[in-house]
């Protein structure tokens, strides 16, 4: 496979790379670190970087929503 410097197109992520990526994401602690490395580092392929950025944004949104619901429920006193 030629890289993007030779062809002008970004490299594709292969099926085996996606399988390894998904296996890494099920390992606690390591997954958070790797999501951040893939999202904000320069070594990941563009499609994997975009996927990681979207995953980080969704995760942050879910955490914020969870905390908001937690504060509301605790404020009401219905625990």
PDB file of C-alpha atoms in Angstrom:
ATOM      1  CA  UNK A   1       0.000   0.000   0.000  1.00  0.00           C
ATOM      2  CA  UNK A   2       1.262   3.450  -0.819  1.00  0.00           C
ATOM      3  CA  UNK A   3       0.986   6.178   1.726  1.00  0.00           C
ATOM      4  CA  UNK A   4      -0.637   9.572   1.314  1.00  0.00           C
ATOM      5  CA  UNK A   5       2.651  11.270   0.371  1.00  0.00           C
ATOM      6  CA  UNK A   6       2.959   9.125  -2.741  1.00  0.00           C
ATOM      7  CA  UNK A   7      -0.663   9.048  -3.916  1.00  0.00           C
ATOM      8  CA  UNK A   8      -2.259  12.106  -2.315  1.00  0.00           C
ATOM      9  CA  UNK A   9      -4.893   9.893  -0.652  1.00  0.00           C
ATOM     10  CA  UNK A  10      -4.950   8.924   3.026  1.00  0.00           C
ATOM     11  CA  UNK A  11      -4.175   5.340   3.957  1.00  0.00           C
ATOM     12  CA  UNK A  12      -7.073   3.053   4.724  1.00  0.00           C
ATOM     13  CA  UNK A  13      -7.371   1.249   8.028  1.00  0.00           C
ATOM     14  CA  UNK A  14      -7.375  -2.489   7.379  1.00  0.00           C
ATOM     15  CA  UNK A  15      -9.786  -4.971   8.926  1.00  0.00           C
ATOM     16  CA  UNK A  16      -7.040  -6.438  11.101  1.00  0.00           C
ATOM     17  CA  UNK A  17      -6.138  -2.951  12.367  1.00  0.00           C
ATOM     18  CA  UNK A  18      -9.793  -2.338  13.262  1.00  0.00           C
ATOM     19  CA  UNK A  19      -9.969  -5.673  15.110  1.00  0.00           C
ATOM     20  CA  UNK A  20      -6.857  -4.793  17.123  1.00  0.00           C
ATOM     21  CA  UNK A  21      -8.289  -1.332  17.770  1.00  0.00           C
ATOM     22  CA  UNK A  22     -11.555  -2.768  19.080  1.00  0.00           C
ATOM     23  CA  UNK A  23      -9.728  -5.263  21.290  1.00  0.00           C
ATOM     24  CA  UNK A  24      -7.653  -2.424  22.765  1.00  0.00           C
ATOM     25  CA  UNK A  25     -10.812  -0.431  23.498  1.00  0.00           C
ATOM     26  CA  UNK A  26     -12.186  -3.139  25.812  1.00  0.00           C
ATOM     27  CA  UNK A  27      -9.163  -2.976  28.140  1.00  0.00           C
ATOM     28  CA  UNK A  28      -9.902  -0.645  31.085  1.00  0.00           C
ATOM     29  CA  UNK A  29      -7.660   2.429  31.524  1.00  0.00           C
ATOM     30  CA  UNK A  30      -5.715   1.557  28.369  1.00  0.00           C
ATOM     31  CA  UNK A  31      -8.773   2.373  26.272  1.00  0.00           C
ATOM     32  CA  UNK A  32      -9.042   5.936  27.585  1.00  0.00           C
ATOM     33  CA  UNK A  33      -5.356   6.585  26.966  1.00  0.00           C
ATOM     34  CA  UNK A  34      -5.489   5.091  23.480  1.00  0.00           C
ATOM     35  CA  UNK A  35      -8.635   7.023  22.521  1.00  0.00           C
ATOM     36  CA  UNK A  36      -6.801  10.236  23.397  1.00  0.00           C
ATOM     37  CA  UNK A  37      -3.635   9.156  21.563  1.00  0.00           C
ATOM     38  CA  UNK A  38      -5.587   8.230  18.433  1.00  0.00           C
ATOM     39  CA  UNK A  39      -7.771  11.350  18.597  1.00  0.00           C
ATOM     40  CA  UNK A  40      -5.114  13.964  19.264  1.00  0.00           C
ATOM     41  CA  UNK A  41      -1.827  12.340  18.258  1.00  0.00           C
ATOM     42  CA  UNK A  42      -0.246  12.564  14.828  1.00  0.00           C
ATOM     43  CA  UNK A  43       0.413   8.862  14.318  1.00  0.00           C
ATOM     44  CA  UNK A  44      -3.144   7.627  13.640  1.00  0.00           C
ATOM     45  CA  UNK A  45      -4.615   7.348  10.178  1.00  0.00           C
ATOM     46  CA  UNK A  46      -7.260  10.024   9.451  1.00  0.00           C
ATOM     47  CA  UNK A  47     -10.249   7.668   9.594  1.00  0.00           C
ATOM     48  CA  UNK A  48      -9.139   6.216  12.936  1.00  0.00           C
ATOM     49  CA  UNK A  49      -8.410   9.708  14.293  1.00  0.00           C
ATOM     50  CA  UNK A  50     -11.894  10.918  13.320  1.00  0.00           C
ATOM     51  CA  UNK A  51     -13.482   7.812  14.840  1.00  0.00           C
ATOM     52  CA  UNK A  52     -11.543   8.349  18.083  1.00  0.00           C
ATOM     53  CA  UNK A  53     -12.512  12.048  18.208  1.00  0.00           C
ATOM     54  CA  UNK A  54     -16.179  11.149  17.737  1.00  0.00           C
ATOM     55  CA  UNK A  55     -15.911   8.487  20.456  1.00  0.00           C
ATOM     56  CA  UNK A  56     -14.306  10.936  22.901  1.00  0.00           C
ATOM     57  CA  UNK A  57     -17.013  13.541  22.200  1.00  0.00           C
ATOM     58  CA  UNK A  58     -19.802  10.989  22.696  1.00  0.00           C
ATOM     59  CA  UNK A  59     -18.212   9.668  25.884  1.00  0.00           C
ATOM     60  CA  UNK A  60     -17.846  13.195  27.283  1.00  0.00           C
ATOM     61  CA  UNK A  61     -21.482  13.942  26.445  1.00  0.00           C
ATOM     62  CA  UNK A  62     -22.674  10.769  28.165  1.00  0.00           C
ATOM     63  CA  UNK A  63     -20.612  11.542  31.283  1.00  0.00           C
ATOM     64  CA  UNK A  64     -21.988  15.098  31.435  1.00  0.00           C
ATOM     65  CA  UNK A  65     -25.553  13.828  30.997  1.00  0.00           C
ATOM     66  CA  UNK A  66     -25.009  11.202  33.701  1.00  0.00           C
ATOM     67  CA  UNK A  67     -23.622  13.786  36.128  1.00  0.00           C
ATOM     68  CA  UNK A  68     -26.502  16.157  35.397  1.00  0.00           C
ATOM     69  CA  UNK A  69     -29.074  13.435  36.074  1.00  0.00           C
ATOM     70  CA  UNK A  70     -27.192  12.408  39.235  1.00  0.00           C
ATOM     71  CA  UNK A  71     -27.202  15.979  40.583  1.00  0.00           C
ATOM     72  CA  UNK A  72     -30.906  16.397  39.817  1.00  0.00           C
ATOM     73  CA  UNK A  73     -31.871  13.101  41.460  1.00  0.00           C
ATOM     74  CA  UNK A  74     -29.726  13.792  44.531  1.00  0.00           C
ATOM     75  CA  UNK A  75     -31.138  17.334  44.718  1.00  0.00           C
ATOM     76  CA  UNK A  76     -34.674  15.997  44.739  1.00  0.00           C
ATOM     77  CA  UNK A  77     -33.732  13.499  47.421  1.00  0.00           C
ATOM     78  CA  UNK A  78     -35.083  10.519  45.523  1.00  0.00           C
ATOM     79  CA  UNK A  79     -32.200   8.146  45.891  1.00  0.00           C
TER      80      UNK A  79
END
